[in-house]
Amino acid sequence: MEWDVIEVSISGEYALQVRFSDGVAGAVRFLPSFFRGVFAPLRDQEQFRRVQVVDGVVTWPGDLDLAPDAMHEEIRRHGQWLLA
């Protein structure tokens, strides 16, 4: 699919850089308010840095992931996806 993530890297504190299979690329930035509920463990920078791509999806241990279609759309439109 066009929104399959093919690359992810840490680009700062609570920030990622992603690239999709169709060439769209941009930033994913996380505000502190995002880290609640199931995502609370990612407040720990060591846990956050364990990000990887699995089957085209940005994931972390513990079955945490981000919706690649929503991410693709926001990055395509705005160059970044801000999660709050």
mmCIF file with all atom_site columns, C-alpha atoms in Angstrom:
data_model
loop_
_atom_site.group_PDB
_atom_site.id
_atom_site.type_symbol
_atom_site.label_atom_id
_atom_site.label_alt_id
_atom_site.label_comp_id
_atom_site.label_asym_id
_atom_site.label_entity_id
_atom_site.label_seq_id
_atom_site.pdbx_PDB_ins_code
_atom_site.Cartn_x
_atom_site.Cartn_y
_atom_site.Cartn_z
_atom_site.occupancy
_atom_site.B_iso_or_equiv
_atom_site.pdbx_formal_charge
_atom_site.auth_seq_id
_atom_site.auth_comp_id
_atom_site.auth_asym_id
_atom_site.auth_atom_id
_atom_site.pdbx_PDB_model_num
ATOM 1  C CA . MET A 1 1  ? 0.000  0.000  0.000  1.00 0.00 ? 1  MET A CA 1
ATOM 2  C CA . GLU A 1 2  ? 1.111  3.579  -0.537 1.00 0.00 ? 2  GLU A CA 1
ATOM 3  C CA . TRP A 1 3  ? 1.053  4.237  3.204  1.00 0.00 ? 3  TRP A CA 1
ATOM 4  C CA . ASP A 1 4  ? 3.393  1.383  4.124  1.00 0.00 ? 4  ASP A CA 1
ATOM 5  C CA . VAL A 1 5  ? 6.212  2.821  6.209  1.00 0.00 ? 5  VAL A CA 1
ATOM 6  C CA . ILE A 1 6  ? 9.588  1.624  4.933  1.00 0.00 ? 6  ILE A CA 1
ATOM 7  C CA . GLU A 1 7  ? 11.872 3.585  7.243  1.00 0.00 ? 7  GLU A CA 1
ATOM 8  C CA . VAL A 1 8  ? 11.716 5.134  10.713 1.00 0.00 ? 8  VAL A CA 1
ATOM 9  C CA . SER A 1 9  ? 14.403 6.885  12.725 1.00 0.00 ? 9  SER A CA 1
ATOM 10 C CA . ILE A 1 10 ? 14.626 8.960  15.887 1.00 0.00 ? 10 ILE A CA 1
ATOM 11 C CA . SER A 1 11 ? 15.013 12.639 14.985 1.00 0.00 ? 11 SER A CA 1
ATOM 12 C CA . GLY A 1 12 ? 14.885 14.229 18.428 1.00 0.00 ? 12 GLY A CA 1
ATOM 13 C CA . GLU A 1 13 ? 13.320 13.913 21.830 1.00 0.00 ? 13 GLU A CA 1
ATOM 14 C CA . TYR A 1 14 ? 9.908  12.392 21.163 1.00 0.00 ? 14 TYR A CA 1
ATOM 15 C CA . ALA A 1 15 ? 10.233 12.876 17.417 1.00 0.00 ? 15 ALA A CA 1
ATOM 16 C CA . LEU A 1 16 ? 10.522 10.478 14.501 1.00 0.00 ? 16 LEU A CA 1
ATOM 17 C CA . GLN A 1 17 ? 11.328 10.766 10.833 1.00 0.00 ? 17 GLN A CA 1
ATOM 18 C CA . VAL A 1 18 ? 9.408  8.361  8.571  1.00 0.00 ? 18 VAL A CA 1
ATOM 19 C CA . ARG A 1 19 ? 9.431  7.468  4.887  1.00 0.00 ? 19 ARG A CA 1
ATOM 20 C CA . PHE A 1 20 ? 6.633  5.687  3.055  1.00 0.00 ? 20 PHE A CA 1
ATOM 21 C CA . SER A 1 21 ? 6.781  3.321  0.099  1.00 0.00 ? 21 SER A CA 1
ATOM 22 C CA . ASP A 1 22 ? 5.413  6.014  -2.245 1.00 0.00 ? 22 ASP A CA 1
ATOM 23 C CA . GLY A 1 23 ? 8.220  8.446  -1.336 1.00 0.00 ? 23 GLY A CA 1
ATOM 24 C CA . VAL A 1 24 ? 6.267  10.655 1.076  1.00 0.00 ? 24 VAL A CA 1
ATOM 25 C CA . ALA A 1 25 ? 8.471  11.507 4.064  1.00 0.00 ? 25 ALA A CA 1
ATOM 26 C CA . GLY A 1 26 ? 8.194  13.701 7.121  1.00 0.00 ? 26 GLY A CA 1
ATOM 27 C CA . ALA A 1 27 ? 8.192  14.088 10.867 1.00 0.00 ? 27 ALA A CA 1
ATOM 28 C CA . VAL A 1 28 ? 6.057  12.602 13.612 1.00 0.00 ? 28 VAL A CA 1
ATOM 29 C CA . ARG A 1 29 ? 6.161  14.751 16.755 1.00 0.00 ? 29 ARG A CA 1
ATOM 30 C CA . PHE A 1 30 ? 4.708  13.741 20.113 1.00 0.00 ? 30 PHE A CA 1
ATOM 31 C CA . LEU A 1 31 ? 3.471  16.231 22.700 1.00 0.00 ? 31 LEU A CA 1
ATOM 32 C CA . PRO A 1 32 ? 3.720  15.164 26.354 1.00 0.00 ? 32 PRO A CA 1
ATOM 33 C CA . SER A 1 33 ? -0.074 14.843 26.508 1.00 0.00 ? 33 SER A CA 1
ATOM 34 C CA . PHE A 1 34 ? 0.090  11.931 24.027 1.00 0.00 ? 34 PHE A CA 1
ATOM 35 C CA . PHE A 1 35 ? 1.828  9.667  26.536 1.00 0.00 ? 35 PHE A CA 1
ATOM 36 C CA . ARG A 1 36 ? -1.153 8.422  28.514 1.00 0.00 ? 36 ARG A CA 1
ATOM 37 C CA . GLY A 1 37 ? -3.062 5.155  28.637 1.00 0.00 ? 37 GLY A CA 1
ATOM 38 C CA . VAL A 1 38 ? -1.409 2.384  26.622 1.00 0.00 ? 38 VAL A CA 1
ATOM 39 C CA . PHE A 1 39 ? 1.195  4.862  25.310 1.00 0.00 ? 39 PHE A CA 1
ATOM 40 C CA . ALA A 1 40 ? 2.364  5.949  28.794 1.00 0.00 ? 40 ALA A CA 1
ATOM 41 C CA . PRO A 1 41 ? 5.419  3.609  28.744 1.00 0.00 ? 41 PRO A CA 1
ATOM 42 C CA . LEU A 1 42 ? 6.803  5.557  25.768 1.00 0.00 ? 42 LEU A CA 1
ATOM 43 C CA . ARG A 1 43 ? 7.497  8.541  28.044 1.00 0.00 ? 43 ARG A CA 1
ATOM 44 C CA . ASP A 1 44 ? 10.646 6.596  28.919 1.00 0.00 ? 44 ASP A CA 1
ATOM 45 C CA . GLN A 1 45 ? 13.165 7.586  26.222 1.00 0.00 ? 45 GLN A CA 1
ATOM 46 C CA . GLU A 1 46 ? 14.709 4.102  26.288 1.00 0.00 ? 46 GLU A CA 1
ATOM 47 C CA . GLN A 1 47 ? 11.317 2.599  25.432 1.00 0.00 ? 47 GLN A CA 1
ATOM 48 C CA . PHE A 1 48 ? 10.580 5.292  22.854 1.00 0.00 ? 48 PHE A CA 1
ATOM 49 C CA . ARG A 1 49 ? 13.874 4.554  21.086 1.00 0.00 ? 49 ARG A CA 1
ATOM 50 C CA . ARG A 1 50 ? 12.854 0.920  20.590 1.00 0.00 ? 50 ARG A CA 1
ATOM 51 C CA . VAL A 1 51 ? 10.694 2.000  17.639 1.00 0.00 ? 51 VAL A CA 1
ATOM 52 C CA . GLN A 1 52 ? 10.800 -0.129 14.508 1.00 0.00 ? 52 GLN A CA 1
ATOM 53 C CA . VAL A 1 53 ? 8.866  -0.854 11.339 1.00 0.00 ? 53 VAL A CA 1
ATOM 54 C CA . VAL A 1 54 ? 6.944  -4.131 11.269 1.00 0.00 ? 54 VAL A CA 1
ATOM 55 C CA . ASP A 1 55 ? 4.936  -4.986 8.156  1.00 0.00 ? 55 ASP A CA 1
ATOM 56 C CA . GLY A 1 56 ? 4.763  -1.333 7.100  1.00 0.00 ? 56 GLY A CA 1
ATOM 57 C CA . VAL A 1 57 ? 3.670  -0.040 10.526 1.00 0.00 ? 57 VAL A CA 1
ATOM 58 C CA . VAL A 1 58 ? 5.605  2.029  13.099 1.00 0.00 ? 58 VAL A CA 1
ATOM 59 C CA . THR A 1 59 ? 5.615  -0.135 16.221 1.00 0.00 ? 59 THR A CA 1
ATOM 60 C CA . TRP A 1 60 ? 7.043  -0.499 19.710 1.00 0.00 ? 60 TRP A CA 1
ATOM 61 C CA . PRO A 1 61 ? 7.238  -3.540 21.987 1.00 0.00 ? 61 PRO A CA 1
ATOM 62 C CA . GLY A 1 62 ? 3.997  -4.248 23.816 1.00 0.00 ? 62 GLY A CA 1
ATOM 63 C CA . ASP A 1 63 ? 1.860  -4.180 20.650 1.00 0.00 ? 63 ASP A CA 1
ATOM 64 C CA . LEU A 1 64 ? 1.925  -0.379 20.415 1.00 0.00 ? 64 LEU A CA 1
ATOM 65 C CA . ASP A 1 65 ? 1.634  1.090  16.943 1.00 0.00 ? 65 ASP A CA 1
ATOM 66 C CA . LEU A 1 66 ? 0.593  4.142  14.940 1.00 0.00 ? 66 LEU A CA 1
ATOM 67 C CA . ALA A 1 67 ? -2.012 4.163  12.176 1.00 0.00 ? 67 ALA A CA 1
ATOM 68 C CA . PRO A 1 68 ? 0.012  4.385  8.951  1.00 0.00 ? 68 PRO A CA 1
ATOM 69 C CA . ASP A 1 69 ? -2.892 5.678  6.842  1.00 0.00 ? 69 ASP A CA 1
ATOM 70 C CA . ALA A 1 70 ? -3.581 8.637  9.166  1.00 0.00 ? 70 ALA A CA 1
ATOM 71 C CA . MET A 1 71 ? 0.153  9.327  9.464  1.00 0.00 ? 71 MET A CA 1
ATOM 72 C CA . HIS A 1 72 ? 0.573  9.296  5.683  1.00 0.00 ? 72 HIS A CA 1
ATOM 73 C CA . GLU A 1 73 ? -2.303 11.702 5.146  1.00 0.00 ? 73 GLU A CA 1
ATOM 74 C CA . GLU A 1 74 ? -1.098 14.245 7.710  1.00 0.00 ? 74 GLU A CA 1
ATOM 75 C CA . ILE A 1 75 ? 2.497  14.131 6.501  1.00 0.00 ? 75 ILE A CA 1
ATOM 76 C CA . ARG A 1 76 ? 1.421  14.377 2.863  1.00 0.00 ? 76 ARG A CA 1
ATOM 77 C CA . ARG A 1 77 ? -0.678 17.463 3.663  1.00 0.00 ? 77 ARG A CA 1
ATOM 78 C CA . HIS A 1 78 ? 1.451  19.197 6.311  1.00 0.00 ? 78 HIS A CA 1
ATOM 79 C CA . GLY A 1 79 ? 4.912  17.621 6.260  1.00 0.00 ? 79 GLY A CA 1
ATOM 80 C CA . GLN A 1 80 ? 4.446  16.377 9.802  1.00 0.00 ? 80 GLN A CA 1
ATOM 81 C CA . TRP A 1 81 ? 2.040  14.599 12.120 1.00 0.00 ? 81 TRP A CA 1
ATOM 82 C CA . LEU A 1 82 ? 1.640  16.134 15.567 1.00 0.00 ? 82 LEU A CA 1
ATOM 83 C CA . LEU A 1 83 ? 0.269  13.760 18.182 1.00 0.00 ? 83 LEU A CA 1
ATOM 84 C CA . ALA A 1 84 ? -1.252 15.262 21.329 1.00 0.00 ? 84 ALA A CA 1
#
